[in-house]
Structures are given as structure tokens and as C-alpha cells.
Amino acid sequence: MAAAAAVSGEALTAFLLRLADDHLIIGHRLSEWCGHAPMLEEDLAMPNMALDLIGQARTLYQYAGEVEGKGRDEDQIAYVRRERDYVNCLMAERENGDFAHTMLRQLHFAAFMQPLWQGMLSSRDERLAGIAAKAEKEVAYHIRHAGEWVVRLGDGTEESTRRMKAAVEALAPYVDELFESDAVTKAMAEAGIAPDPATLRPAFDAIVGPIFAEAGLAWVETQHGQTGGRQGRHGEALGFLLAELQHMQRTYPGMIW
Amino acid sequence: MYSQGLIGAKTETTEDEAFLAAFQARIDAEEKIEPNDPMPEGYRRTLIRQIGQHAHSEIVGMLPEGNWITRAPSLRRKAALLAKVQDEGGHGLYLYSAAETLGVSREEMTEELLSGKAKYSSIFNYPTLTWADIGAIGWLVDGAAIMNQIPLCRCSYGPYARAMIRVCKEESFHQRQGYEIMMTLARGTPEQKEMAQDALNRWWWPSLMMFGPHDADSQHGDQSMKWKIKRFTNDELRQKFVDATVPQGEFIGLTFPDPDLKWNEEKGGYDFGAIDWDEFWRVVKGHGPMNRERIAARQKAWDDGAWVREAALAHAEKRKARRAAAKMAAE
């Protein structure tokens, strides 16, 4: 852990948990589609992205467990926390809604993650740089896949345009939270571990802007962005997601599966 | 995963004897029949029916296993199950493609599935009640599928045989993965072992039914064997499955729910009890515990996805029109 000297283990753990929770929760949401997609090709593509995201979550939880040093493994961290202890962004937990909502949510998240991973390619934390090298390739595919759907649906039929616009409206309040900066993100930036999210907005706009333009979609500015995910204040839907996610670990504590 | 003795295919065919004899000679010489080759209508119809059933089974089979993706007990199991269910979808996709080489479209086949005209493997009309069911499906259902599908790699129809080679590799991985889930449970706590035994109790007999009716009661076996679509009879495959599977279950300390199951030294295989064919036909005819839910779930995905598919087509048309307009303007 090259950068450990410059940053407290506590801050690094907090940062890793945020990233890991983001990936687990949005990956879980995508996996809810499996077997129910609009076409067979999407029954392959969505689990594929979910697998990438859950795989990234696993490497991040494993690393967080090591940095934390309390002997917790990936499953104990992923499954055996209380709702208020999950620190994912609100965007990740938003319910799937229709296919337009799901694809736009994925585009937003991937367009936030791509510059973050790219910034971490040169992280002073070698472990994170390694994780970023793999994830950065995967997220590029997510942007392409979700972005193509946003264009198709935005510039498809009357109904698909209406649904895509509704998705833009519905998800707009959750965009700004992605770029929030606080003591944890600043510590990471100062230690050269990860860029501060506040600096990533132009890169996000440069990804999403041309896709919206091609889709004929207008960006919705929101005066009332929602926030709280990083402090464990979530929407009501997350509790149900966690009830499913944690079902086995809660019912049969401490067993090996 | 799939497999079930083919149900309801019409193998009769009307070509003249010289045509049929020439075709049979190619089959007997172990030549592969390819999409543009002349073939009897009955051969084409049988294959469309069989490959379609096989593809539908993969797709419907995503549902009972998908039922546990969001509740998988560890991240490793969650990822493995997602990958497995995705594999099944992939099998469905290339099986539909293989069937399309015979002149039927995926849309037509999907409509037949939803209307109930086309069948799928009845095993998926049973519910997945606990995590152990995911192990049992991998071990038993994919295990049974492999028995059926390995000979299909040598099926006389080229595209189907080639699809089966890849499918078999993946199914074999799924089978080992399922067995490993069962082994972990069987060697775990008393609750876990009980869960594994309960799953075996519920899935064992339906797995044996996957091979279809006894040879004596099977209507279409002979012609399919002659055309080398099938290479072994239902009973032969069922026996191979029992002989391979029983030692695996005993090795991990599970008990098969069949008091008549015992090794027969003379035949070099296991004897086993009578299959409840009433249950088999009841489920095939739509009255199993989950038949309605399975089709309803597929219908809902199809209906809810209609606007997406329409939008994709409309967008492609718009792009084409814009390209054409740009080309005209440039000229």
C-alpha cells in the first residue's frame, strides 16, 4: 500500500467502502433484470455489466477489509451491516423503473466512474491503480452500451422519447451528489490516491453531453438535488434491496456457502 | 440446460423414396446436413421443434435460477450464479440462431412459446424454494442435460451439433459448480445439510423425468434415431444419468428419495423405482406448480419490452433515412 503514509487507514477505508457500495448496489439493481429484459441480447448484456460491477465491488471490499484490519472479509462487509452503514450514492440505489430509467442510471454512473477510474490509473496507491486498470476498460463498455440505448430511445418512437425524457427528469436530482467533495475525498486527492469528485464534472458533461445531443434530449437542471447517501441516509427502496441481499447471511449467520 | 424427450413432433414426411433413400445414405455415411442441403420436411420439422424446445428451455430456465440471484448467500456465489444464468441466455441465443437456419424466425418461436404451442423442459415448472435448489439444479438438471447433449454434439444437423459443442462445455462447468454447492452444504451445518437433502428430495424425480417417456411409450424415437438426430434412447440416457449421479450423491452423504434404488451387479447399473408418469404428463400439460408463472413472466418481459424493440427499429430506420438524405445532398 504505497500511499498509506500519506492518508489514514480510516479515511481510505471510508473511501473504498463508498466505491464498493456504489458498485454492489447498482450491480444488484442491474441483476434484478436478469431473465426479464426487453430482448434476449439485453438478458446477456445487463448481467454482463452486473458481473463487472459486482466483481469490482468484491476487489474493493477485499481491499477495504485489509485496510480496516478488523478481520472482516468481503461478505461480512457487503452483507452484515445495517442500512445506515451503507454509503453508496443515491443514484446507484434508484429502482430500475423501465428500461429507459435503467439505461440512463447506468450511463450517469459510468460517466461519473470513467474519469474517476482514469484518475486512479496513476494513483499512488498501487492496489487501487491495479483495480482501476481493469475497471476502466469495463466502464468504457458500459458507457457505450448504455449510451447507445439512450440515443436509440431518445430518438426512437414517440413513446420511447417520452419515457426517456421522464427518466432524465426522474434521475436529475441524483446527479450532483456524485460530485460532492468532503474530508474523505479531499484526503484522497491530497494523498494522490484518487481525484476529488468535484473536479470530475466537466469530464462527466463531456461524456453525457454529446449522447444527449444525439438523442435529442435536453439536460434538466435541478435546483433541488438529493443528497445523503455518503452519510448513510438513503431512499426507502434501499431497505428492501438490502432485505433481499442480506436474506441468507441474516437467516443463517456465520455459515460458509 | 435442457433436455427432455421430444414431445409432439411430427416426423412423417411426404418425399419420394429415392429422395429419402439418398438422404438416408448421407446420414448413414455420417455426413453433416447443412442449412442449404436438401432434406425431408419431416426432418426439418423435427429439428425446428427440437431446437426450439431446447432454446425455450434455456430461456425459461433462467427464471427459477434467476429467482436466487438477488438472494445469493455470498458475493462469490452471486457472481457465479449471474454468470451461469447469463450462459443459459447465451445458449438460448445460439440455439434460436441454429433453428433460424431451418427457416423459422426467433419471433415466431417466441410467439409459439408464449401461446403454449411450443413446449420447454418441464423441470422448470418446479419452484426454487431454497438456496440448495440452485445447487440441485446445477448438479442434477444440468447433469441430466449433459447426458442428453453430449450425443447431440454428433447430431446429423451441422448447426445444431456445433452449437452443442460449446453448450456442453459450459453445462459441464455448471454441473460441477452445482455439485460443489451441494457438497459445501452437505458438509456444512445441520441446517445446511437438511437444506441440501430437501432439495435432492424435491428435484430427483423431476430430473429423471427430463429424459422423457420410456422407450416403449415414446412415439418419435425411432425416426429420430434413424436420422441420427438422437443417438441414444430415453431409457439409455436415463440409466447413464442414474449410474453417474448416485455415487456422487452418496459421496457427499445424501440419500436419494427412492427405496428401490440399488446397485445391480448383473447389469452393471442401478435399479430404480417407478417414475410417476401421471405427474410428468400433468406438468407437461400445464398443471405443474409454476407453469402459469413461468409463461406469465416471459409474457410480461415480452410485452413490457415491446416499446424498446419498436424504438430500436424506429431509430435504425431514422438513421438509415438520414444517411440516405446526406448522401443525396452530397451528390
JSON list of C-alpha atoms in Angstrom, two decimals, chain A residues 38-243:
[
{"chain": "A", "resi": 38, "resn": "PRO", "atom": "CA", "xyz": [-36.88, -6.48, -23.34]},
{"chain": "A", "resi": 39, "resn": "MET", "atom": "CA", "xyz": [-34.87, -8.79, -25.62]},
{"chain": "A", "resi": 40, "resn": "LEU", "atom": "CA", "xyz": [-32.55, -11.72, -25.28]},
{"chain": "A", "resi": 41, "resn": "GLU", "atom": "CA", "xyz": [-29.49, -9.65, -26.17]},
{"chain": "A", "resi": 42, "resn": "GLU", "atom": "CA", "xyz": [-30.19, -7.47, -23.12]},
{"chain": "A", "resi": 43, "resn": "ASP", "atom": "CA", "xyz": [-30.67, -10.56, -20.97]},
{"chain": "A", "resi": 44, "resn": "LEU", "atom": "CA", "xyz": [-27.00, -11.14, -21.75]},
{"chain": "A", "resi": 45, "resn": "ALA", "atom": "CA", "xyz": [-25.75, -7.55, -21.68]},
{"chain": "A", "resi": 46, "resn": "MET", "atom": "CA", "xyz": [-27.24, -6.48, -18.34]},
{"chain": "A", "resi": 47, "resn": "PRO", "atom": "CA", "xyz": [-25.95, -9.45, -16.32]},
{"chain": "A", "resi": 48, "resn": "ASN", "atom": "CA", "xyz": [-22.64, -8.86, -18.07]},
{"chain": "A", "resi": 49, "resn": "MET", "atom": "CA", "xyz": [-22.44, -5.33, -16.73]},
{"chain": "A", "resi": 50, "resn": "ALA", "atom": "CA", "xyz": [-23.73, -6.50, -13.35]},
{"chain": "A", "resi": 51, "resn": "LEU", "atom": "CA", "xyz": [-20.90, -9.04, -13.24]},
{"chain": "A", "resi": 52, "resn": "ASP", "atom": "CA", "xyz": [-18.34, -6.33, -13.95]},
{"chain": "A", "resi": 53, "resn": "LEU", "atom": "CA", "xyz": [-19.77, -4.16, -11.20]},
{"chain": "A", "resi": 54, "resn": "ILE", "atom": "CA", "xyz": [-20.04, -6.91, -8.61]},
{"chain": "A", "resi": 55, "resn": "GLY", "atom": "CA", "xyz": [-16.53, -8.05, -9.49]},
{"chain": "A", "resi": 56, "resn": "GLN", "atom": "CA", "xyz": [-15.25, -4.52, -8.90]},
{"chain": "A", "resi": 57, "resn": "ALA", "atom": "CA", "xyz": [-17.18, -4.36, -5.62]},
{"chain": "A", "resi": 58, "resn": "ARG", "atom": "CA", "xyz": [-15.52, -7.58, -4.48]},
{"chain": "A", "resi": 59, "resn": "THR", "atom": "CA", "xyz": [-11.97, -6.37, -5.07]},
{"chain": "A", "resi": 60, "resn": "LEU", "atom": "CA", "xyz": [-12.82, -3.10, -3.31]},
{"chain": "A", "resi": 61, "resn": "TYR", "atom": "CA", "xyz": [-14.41, -4.82, -0.29]},
{"chain": "A", "resi": 62, "resn": "GLN", "atom": "CA", "xyz": [-11.47, -7.17, 0.00]},
{"chain": "A", "resi": 63, "resn": "TYR", "atom": "CA", "xyz": [-9.08, -4.27, -0.02]},
{"chain": "A", "resi": 64, "resn": "ALA", "atom": "CA", "xyz": [-11.24, -2.28, 2.42]},
{"chain": "A", "resi": 65, "resn": "GLY", "atom": "CA", "xyz": [-11.24, -5.26, 4.78]},
{"chain": "A", "resi": 66, "resn": "GLU", "atom": "CA", "xyz": [-7.46, -5.43, 4.68]},
{"chain": "A", "resi": 67, "resn": "VAL", "atom": "CA", "xyz": [-7.01, -1.71, 5.25]},
{"chain": "A", "resi": 68, "resn": "GLU", "atom": "CA", "xyz": [-9.58, -1.71, 8.05]},
{"chain": "A", "resi": 69, "resn": "GLY", "atom": "CA", "xyz": [-7.66, -4.54, 9.72]},
{"chain": "A", "resi": 70, "resn": "LYS", "atom": "CA", "xyz": [-10.55, -5.94, 11.75]},
{"chain": "A", "resi": 71, "resn": "GLY", "atom": "CA", "xyz": [-10.54, -9.28, 10.02]},
{"chain": "A", "resi": 72, "resn": "ARG", "atom": "CA", "xyz": [-13.77, -8.70, 8.07]},
{"chain": "A", "resi": 73, "resn": "ASP", "atom": "CA", "xyz": [-13.95, -10.45, 4.71]},
{"chain": "A", "resi": 74, "resn": "GLU", "atom": "CA", "xyz": [-15.80, -9.22, 1.61]},
{"chain": "A", "resi": 75, "resn": "ASP", "atom": "CA", "xyz": [-19.05, -10.92, 2.60]},
{"chain": "A", "resi": 76, "resn": "GLN", "atom": "CA", "xyz": [-19.07, -9.67, 6.16]},
{"chain": "A", "resi": 77, "resn": "ILE", "atom": "CA", "xyz": [-18.70, -6.13, 4.88]},
{"chain": "A", "resi": 78, "resn": "ALA", "atom": "CA", "xyz": [-21.08, -6.50, 1.96]},
{"chain": "A", "resi": 79, "resn": "TYR", "atom": "CA", "xyz": [-23.84, -8.37, 3.79]},
{"chain": "A", "resi": 80, "resn": "VAL", "atom": "CA", "xyz": [-23.68, -7.78, 7.52]},
{"chain": "A", "resi": 81, "resn": "ARG", "atom": "CA", "xyz": [-24.07, -4.06, 8.00]},
{"chain": "A", "resi": 82, "resn": "ARG", "atom": "CA", "xyz": [-27.11, -2.00, 8.92]},
{"chain": "A", "resi": 83, "resn": "GLU", "atom": "CA", "xyz": [-28.88, 0.12, 6.37]},
{"chain": "A", "resi": 84, "resn": "ARG", "atom": "CA", "xyz": [-27.40, 3.34, 7.76]},
{"chain": "A", "resi": 85, "resn": "ASP", "atom": "CA", "xyz": [-23.89, 1.91, 7.34]},
{"chain": "A", "resi": 86, "resn": "TYR", "atom": "CA", "xyz": [-24.17, 1.64, 3.55]},
{"chain": "A", "resi": 87, "resn": "VAL", "atom": "CA", "xyz": [-22.53, 4.66, 1.94]},
{"chain": "A", "resi": 88, "resn": "ASN", "atom": "CA", "xyz": [-23.44, 4.27, -1.72]},
{"chain": "A", "resi": 89, "resn": "CYS", "atom": "CA", "xyz": [-24.62, 7.27, -3.71]},
{"chain": "A", "resi": 90, "resn": "LEU", "atom": "CA", "xyz": [-28.38, 7.59, -4.15]},
{"chain": "A", "resi": 91, "resn": "MET", "atom": "CA", "xyz": [-28.08, 7.19, -7.93]},
{"chain": "A", "resi": 92, "resn": "ALA", "atom": "CA", "xyz": [-26.87, 3.60, -7.50]},
{"chain": "A", "resi": 93, "resn": "GLU", "atom": "CA", "xyz": [-29.86, 2.54, -5.43]},
{"chain": "A", "resi": 94, "resn": "ARG", "atom": "CA", "xyz": [-32.60, 4.11, -7.56]},
{"chain": "A", "resi": 95, "resn": "GLU", "atom": "CA", "xyz": [-35.13, 1.49, -8.56]},
{"chain": "A", "resi": 96, "resn": "ASN", "atom": "CA", "xyz": [-34.91, 0.07, -12.06]},
{"chain": "A", "resi": 97, "resn": "GLY", "atom": "CA", "xyz": [-38.12, 1.62, -13.32]},
{"chain": "A", "resi": 98, "resn": "ASP", "atom": "CA", "xyz": [-38.45, 0.98, -17.03]},
{"chain": "A", "resi": 99, "resn": "PHE", "atom": "CA", "xyz": [-35.59, 0.16, -19.38]},
{"chain": "A", "resi": 100, "resn": "ALA", "atom": "CA", "xyz": [-35.05, 3.86, -20.12]},
{"chain": "A", "resi": 101, "resn": "HIS", "atom": "CA", "xyz": [-34.52, 4.60, -16.42]},
{"chain": "A", "resi": 102, "resn": "THR", "atom": "CA", "xyz": [-32.13, 1.70, -16.01]},
{"chain": "A", "resi": 103, "resn": "MET", "atom": "CA", "xyz": [-30.01, 2.63, -19.01]},
{"chain": "A", "resi": 104, "resn": "LEU", "atom": "CA", "xyz": [-29.84, 6.30, -18.08]},
{"chain": "A", "resi": 105, "resn": "ARG", "atom": "CA", "xyz": [-28.93, 5.47, -14.48]},
{"chain": "A", "resi": 106, "resn": "GLN", "atom": "CA", "xyz": [-26.12, 3.28, -15.83]},
{"chain": "A", "resi": 107, "resn": "LEU", "atom": "CA", "xyz": [-24.92, 6.00, -18.18]},
{"chain": "A", "resi": 108, "resn": "HIS", "atom": "CA", "xyz": [-24.84, 8.56, -15.38]},
{"chain": "A", "resi": 109, "resn": "PHE", "atom": "CA", "xyz": [-22.95, 6.27, -13.06]},
{"chain": "A", "resi": 110, "resn": "ALA", "atom": "CA", "xyz": [-20.49, 5.11, -15.72]},
{"chain": "A", "resi": 111, "resn": "ALA", "atom": "CA", "xyz": [-19.86, 8.67, -16.89]},
{"chain": "A", "resi": 112, "resn": "PHE", "atom": "CA", "xyz": [-19.01, 9.55, -13.29]},
{"chain": "A", "resi": 113, "resn": "MET", "atom": "CA", "xyz": [-16.81, 6.49, -12.79]},
{"chain": "A", "resi": 114, "resn": "GLN", "atom": "CA", "xyz": [-14.83, 6.69, -16.01]},
{"chain": "A", "resi": 115, "resn": "PRO", "atom": "CA", "xyz": [-12.89, 9.85, -15.10]},
{"chain": "A", "resi": 116, "resn": "LEU", "atom": "CA", "xyz": [-12.59, 8.65, -11.51]},
{"chain": "A", "resi": 117, "resn": "TRP", "atom": "CA", "xyz": [-11.02, 5.35, -12.63]},
{"chain": "A", "resi": 118, "resn": "GLN", "atom": "CA", "xyz": [-8.88, 7.18, -15.16]},
{"chain": "A", "resi": 119, "resn": "GLY", "atom": "CA", "xyz": [-7.63, 9.43, -12.39]},
{"chain": "A", "resi": 120, "resn": "MET", "atom": "CA", "xyz": [-6.83, 6.38, -10.29]},
{"chain": "A", "resi": 121, "resn": "LEU", "atom": "CA", "xyz": [-4.74, 4.77, -13.04]},
{"chain": "A", "resi": 122, "resn": "SER", "atom": "CA", "xyz": [-1.86, 6.86, -11.72]},
{"chain": "A", "resi": 123, "resn": "SER", "atom": "CA", "xyz": [-2.88, 6.52, -8.07]},
{"chain": "A", "resi": 124, "resn": "ARG", "atom": "CA", "xyz": [-0.08, 6.47, -5.56]},
{"chain": "A", "resi": 125, "resn": "ASP", "atom": "CA", "xyz": [-1.91, 3.52, -4.09]},
{"chain": "A", "resi": 126, "resn": "GLU", "atom": "CA", "xyz": [-0.73, 0.71, -6.36]},
{"chain": "A", "resi": 127, "resn": "ARG", "atom": "CA", "xyz": [-3.50, -1.63, -5.37]},
{"chain": "A", "resi": 128, "resn": "LEU", "atom": "CA", "xyz": [-6.13, 0.88, -6.44]},
{"chain": "A", "resi": 129, "resn": "ALA", "atom": "CA", "xyz": [-4.22, 1.66, -9.62]},
{"chain": "A", "resi": 130, "resn": "GLY", "atom": "CA", "xyz": [-4.42, -2.04, -10.46]},
{"chain": "A", "resi": 131, "resn": "ILE", "atom": "CA", "xyz": [-8.17, -2.18, -9.78]},
{"chain": "A", "resi": 132, "resn": "ALA", "atom": "CA", "xyz": [-8.65, 0.95, -11.87]},
{"chain": "A", "resi": 133, "resn": "ALA", "atom": "CA", "xyz": [-6.74, -0.51, -14.83]},
{"chain": "A", "resi": 134, "resn": "LYS", "atom": "CA", "xyz": [-9.27, -3.33, -15.16]},
{"chain": "A", "resi": 135, "resn": "ALA", "atom": "CA", "xyz": [-12.35, -1.31, -14.24]},
{"chain": "A", "resi": 136, "resn": "GLU", "atom": "CA", "xyz": [-11.54, 1.49, -16.64]},
{"chain": "A", "resi": 137, "resn": "LYS", "atom": "CA", "xyz": [-11.84, -0.87, -19.61]},
{"chain": "A", "resi": 138, "resn": "GLU", "atom": "CA", "xyz": [-15.13, -2.24, -18.32]},
{"chain": "A", "resi": 139, "resn": "VAL", "atom": "CA", "xyz": [-16.68, 1.14, -17.68]},
{"chain": "A", "resi": 140, "resn": "ALA", "atom": "CA", "xyz": [-15.90, 2.24, -21.24]},
{"chain": "A", "resi": 141, "resn": "TYR", "atom": "CA", "xyz": [-18.11, -0.60, -22.46]},
{"chain": "A", "resi": 142, "resn": "HIS", "atom": "CA", "xyz": [-20.87, 0.40, -20.02]},
{"chain": "A", "resi": 143, "resn": "ILE", "atom": "CA", "xyz": [-20.84, 3.95, -21.38]},
{"chain": "A", "resi": 144, "resn": "ARG", "atom": "CA", "xyz": [-21.02, 2.67, -24.94]},
{"chain": "A", "resi": 145, "resn": "HIS", "atom": "CA", "xyz": [-23.81, 0.22, -24.23]},
{"chain": "A", "resi": 146, "resn": "ALA", "atom": "CA", "xyz": [-25.96, 2.48, -22.05]},
{"chain": "A", "resi": 147, "resn": "GLY", "atom": "CA", "xyz": [-25.19, 5.50, -24.24]},
{"chain": "A", "resi": 148, "resn": "GLU", "atom": "CA", "xyz": [-26.34, 3.71, -27.39]},
{"chain": "A", "resi": 149, "resn": "TRP", "atom": "CA", "xyz": [-29.63, 2.87, -25.72]},
{"chain": "A", "resi": 150, "resn": "VAL", "atom": "CA", "xyz": [-30.13, 6.43, -24.50]},
{"chain": "A", "resi": 151, "resn": "VAL", "atom": "CA", "xyz": [-29.71, 7.57, -28.11]},
{"chain": "A", "resi": 152, "resn": "ARG", "atom": "CA", "xyz": [-31.98, 4.86, -29.54]},
{"chain": "A", "resi": 153, "resn": "LEU", "atom": "CA", "xyz": [-34.72, 5.50, -27.02]},
{"chain": "A", "resi": 154, "resn": "GLY", "atom": "CA", "xyz": [-34.39, 9.29, -27.02]},
{"chain": "A", "resi": 155, "resn": "ASP", "atom": "CA", "xyz": [-34.57, 9.33, -30.82]},
{"chain": "A", "resi": 156, "resn": "GLY", "atom": "CA", "xyz": [-36.84, 6.30, -31.35]},
{"chain": "A", "resi": 157, "resn": "THR", "atom": "CA", "xyz": [-40.61, 6.38, -31.19]},
{"chain": "A", "resi": 158, "resn": "GLU", "atom": "CA", "xyz": [-42.91, 8.89, -29.56]},
{"chain": "A", "resi": 159, "resn": "GLU", "atom": "CA", "xyz": [-43.34, 6.56, -26.60]},
{"chain": "A", "resi": 160, "resn": "SER", "atom": "CA", "xyz": [-39.64, 5.88, -26.14]},
{"chain": "A", "resi": 161, "resn": "THR", "atom": "CA", "xyz": [-38.85, 9.61, -26.31]},
{"chain": "A", "resi": 162, "resn": "ARG", "atom": "CA", "xyz": [-41.49, 10.31, -23.68]},
{"chain": "A", "resi": 163, "resn": "ARG", "atom": "CA", "xyz": [-40.09, 7.58, -21.43]},
{"chain": "A", "resi": 164, "resn": "MET", "atom": "CA", "xyz": [-36.51, 8.73, -21.92]},
{"chain": "A", "resi": 165, "resn": "LYS", "atom": "CA", "xyz": [-37.44, 12.30, -21.04]},
{"chain": "A", "resi": 166, "resn": "ALA", "atom": "CA", "xyz": [-39.24, 11.04, -17.94]},
{"chain": "A", "resi": 167, "resn": "ALA", "atom": "CA", "xyz": [-36.08, 9.18, -16.94]},
{"chain": "A", "resi": 168, "resn": "VAL", "atom": "CA", "xyz": [-33.98, 12.32, -17.38]},
{"chain": "A", "resi": 169, "resn": "GLU", "atom": "CA", "xyz": [-36.38, 14.21, -15.11]},
{"chain": "A", "resi": 170, "resn": "ALA", "atom": "CA", "xyz": [-36.52, 11.43, -12.54]},
{"chain": "A", "resi": 171, "resn": "LEU", "atom": "CA", "xyz": [-32.77, 10.95, -12.22]},
{"chain": "A", "resi": 172, "resn": "ALA", "atom": "CA", "xyz": [-31.69, 14.60, -12.45]},
{"chain": "A", "resi": 173, "resn": "PRO", "atom": "CA", "xyz": [-31.91, 15.15, -8.65]},
{"chain": "A", "resi": 174, "resn": "TYR", "atom": "CA", "xyz": [-29.31, 12.43, -8.06]},
{"chain": "A", "resi": 175, "resn": "VAL", "atom": "CA", "xyz": [-26.55, 13.66, -10.37]},
{"chain": "A", "resi": 176, "resn": "ASP", "atom": "CA", "xyz": [-24.99, 16.41, -8.25]},
{"chain": "A", "resi": 177, "resn": "GLU", "atom": "CA", "xyz": [-24.42, 14.11, -5.29]},
{"chain": "A", "resi": 178, "resn": "LEU", "atom": "CA", "xyz": [-21.93, 12.13, -7.36]},
{"chain": "A", "resi": 179, "resn": "PHE", "atom": "CA", "xyz": [-19.58, 15.12, -7.42]},
{"chain": "A", "resi": 180, "resn": "GLU", "atom": "CA", "xyz": [-19.74, 16.03, -3.76]},
{"chain": "A", "resi": 181, "resn": "SER", "atom": "CA", "xyz": [-16.49, 16.53, -2.02]},
{"chain": "A", "resi": 182, "resn": "ASP", "atom": "CA", "xyz": [-15.83, 16.18, 1.72]},
{"chain": "A", "resi": 183, "resn": "ALA", "atom": "CA", "xyz": [-12.99, 15.42, 4.13]},
{"chain": "A", "resi": 184, "resn": "VAL", "atom": "CA", "xyz": [-12.63, 11.87, 2.80]},
{"chain": "A", "resi": 185, "resn": "THR", "atom": "CA", "xyz": [-12.46, 12.77, -0.88]},
{"chain": "A", "resi": 186, "resn": "LYS", "atom": "CA", "xyz": [-10.13, 15.70, -0.15]},
{"chain": "A", "resi": 187, "resn": "ALA", "atom": "CA", "xyz": [-7.79, 13.45, 1.82]},
{"chain": "A", "resi": 188, "resn": "MET", "atom": "CA", "xyz": [-7.68, 11.03, -1.12]},
{"chain": "A", "resi": 189, "resn": "ALA", "atom": "CA", "xyz": [-6.95, 13.83, -3.57]},
{"chain": "A", "resi": 190, "resn": "GLU", "atom": "CA", "xyz": [-4.22, 15.33, -1.40]},
{"chain": "A", "resi": 191, "resn": "ALA", "atom": "CA", "xyz": [-2.55, 11.95, -0.98]},
{"chain": "A", "resi": 192, "resn": "GLY", "atom": "CA", "xyz": [-2.63, 11.35, -4.72]},
{"chain": "A", "resi": 193, "resn": "ILE", "atom": "CA", "xyz": [-4.88, 8.32, -4.29]},
{"chain": "A", "resi": 194, "resn": "ALA", "atom": "CA", "xyz": [-7.93, 9.45, -6.25]},
{"chain": "A", "resi": 195, "resn": "PRO", "atom": "CA", "xyz": [-9.16, 12.64, -7.88]},
{"chain": "A", "resi": 196, "resn": "ASP", "atom": "CA", "xyz": [-11.67, 14.70, -5.92]},
{"chain": "A", "resi": 197, "resn": "PRO", "atom": "CA", "xyz": [-15.13, 14.06, -7.43]},
{"chain": "A", "resi": 198, "resn": "ALA", "atom": "CA", "xyz": [-15.71, 17.82, -7.54]},
{"chain": "A", "resi": 199, "resn": "THR", "atom": "CA", "xyz": [-13.13, 18.03, -10.33]},
{"chain": "A", "resi": 200, "resn": "LEU", "atom": "CA", "xyz": [-14.84, 15.39, -12.48]},
{"chain": "A", "resi": 201, "resn": "ARG", "atom": "CA", "xyz": [-17.97, 17.25, -13.54]},
{"chain": "A", "resi": 202, "resn": "PRO", "atom": "CA", "xyz": [-16.50, 18.60, -16.81]},
{"chain": "A", "resi": 203, "resn": "ALA", "atom": "CA", "xyz": [-15.44, 15.08, -17.82]},
{"chain": "A", "resi": 204, "resn": "PHE", "atom": "CA", "xyz": [-18.92, 13.78, -17.00]},
{"chain": "A", "resi": 205, "resn": "ASP", "atom": "CA", "xyz": [-20.52, 16.53, -19.07]},
{"chain": "A", "resi": 206, "resn": "ALA", "atom": "CA", "xyz": [-18.17, 15.78, -21.94]},
{"chain": "A", "resi": 207, "resn": "ILE", "atom": "CA", "xyz": [-19.40, 12.17, -21.96]},
{"chain": "A", "resi": 208, "resn": "VAL", "atom": "CA", "xyz": [-23.11, 12.71, -21.37]},
{"chain": "A", "resi": 209, "resn": "GLY", "atom": "CA", "xyz": [-23.48, 15.94, -23.37]},
{"chain": "A", "resi": 210, "resn": "PRO", "atom": "CA", "xyz": [-22.86, 14.52, -26.86]},
{"chain": "A", "resi": 211, "resn": "ILE", "atom": "CA", "xyz": [-25.02, 11.47, -26.09]},
{"chain": "A", "resi": 212, "resn": "PHE", "atom": "CA", "xyz": [-27.92, 13.70, -25.01]},
{"chain": "A", "resi": 213, "resn": "ALA", "atom": "CA", "xyz": [-27.41, 15.84, -28.11]},
{"chain": "A", "resi": 214, "resn": "GLU", "atom": "CA", "xyz": [-27.56, 12.82, -30.38]},
{"chain": "A", "resi": 215, "resn": "ALA", "atom": "CA", "xyz": [-30.60, 11.53, -28.52]},
{"chain": "A", "resi": 216, "resn": "GLY", "atom": "CA", "xyz": [-32.34, 14.89, -28.84]},
{"chain": "A", "resi": 217, "resn": "LEU", "atom": "CA", "xyz": [-32.58, 15.16, -25.05]},
{"chain": "A", "resi": 218, "resn": "ALA", "atom": "CA", "xyz": [-32.27, 18.38, -23.09]},
{"chain": "A", "resi": 219, "resn": "TRP", "atom": "CA", "xyz": [-30.35, 18.39, -19.84]},
{"chain": "A", "resi": 220, "resn": "VAL", "atom": "CA", "xyz": [-32.61, 19.10, -16.86]},
{"chain": "A", "resi": 221, "resn": "GLU", "atom": "CA", "xyz": [-31.10, 21.48, -14.34]},
{"chain": "A", "resi": 222, "resn": "THR", "atom": "CA", "xyz": [-32.32, 20.78, -10.87]},
{"chain": "A", "resi": 223, "resn": "GLN", "atom": "CA", "xyz": [-32.36, 23.24, -8.02]},
{"chain": "A", "resi": 224, "resn": "HIS", "atom": "CA", "xyz": [-33.18, 20.53, -5.53]},
{"chain": "A", "resi": 225, "resn": "GLY", "atom": "CA", "xyz": [-30.57, 17.84, -5.73]},
{"chain": "A", "resi": 226, "resn": "GLN", "atom": "CA", "xyz": [-30.89, 14.98, -3.26]},
{"chain": "A", "resi": 227, "resn": "THR", "atom": "CA", "xyz": [-28.02, 14.04, -1.07]},
{"chain": "A", "resi": 228, "resn": "GLY", "atom": "CA", "xyz": [-27.20, 11.88, 1.95]},
{"chain": "A", "resi": 229, "resn": "GLY", "atom": "CA", "xyz": [-26.01, 8.58, 0.53]},
{"chain": "A", "resi": 230, "resn": "ARG", "atom": "CA", "xyz": [-22.42, 9.09, 1.68]},
{"chain": "A", "resi": 231, "resn": "GLN", "atom": "CA", "xyz": [-23.74, 9.59, 5.23]},
{"chain": "A", "resi": 232, "resn": "GLY", "atom": "CA", "xyz": [-25.97, 6.54, 5.05]},
{"chain": "A", "resi": 233, "resn": "ARG", "atom": "CA", "xyz": [-29.22, 8.47, 4.52]},
{"chain": "A", "resi": 234, "resn": "HIS", "atom": "CA", "xyz": [-30.94, 6.60, 1.75]},
{"chain": "A", "resi": 235, "resn": "GLY", "atom": "CA", "xyz": [-34.21, 6.36, -0.09]},
{"chain": "A", "resi": 236, "resn": "GLU", "atom": "CA", "xyz": [-36.92, 3.99, 1.14]},
{"chain": "A", "resi": 237, "resn": "ALA", "atom": "CA", "xyz": [-36.21, 1.45, -1.58]},
{"chain": "A", "resi": 238, "resn": "LEU", "atom": "CA", "xyz": [-32.74, 0.58, -0.32]},
{"chain": "A", "resi": 239, "resn": "GLY", "atom": "CA", "xyz": [-34.08, -1.24, 2.74]},
{"chain": "A", "resi": 240, "resn": "PHE", "atom": "CA", "xyz": [-35.95, -3.71, 0.54]},
{"chain": "A", "resi": 241, "resn": "LEU", "atom": "CA", "xyz": [-32.90, -4.25, -1.63]},
{"chain": "A", "resi": 242, "resn": "LEU", "atom": "CA", "xyz": [-30.84, -4.97, 1.50]},
{"chain": "A", "resi": 243, "resn": "ALA", "atom": "CA", "xyz": [-33.51, -7.28, 2.90]}
]
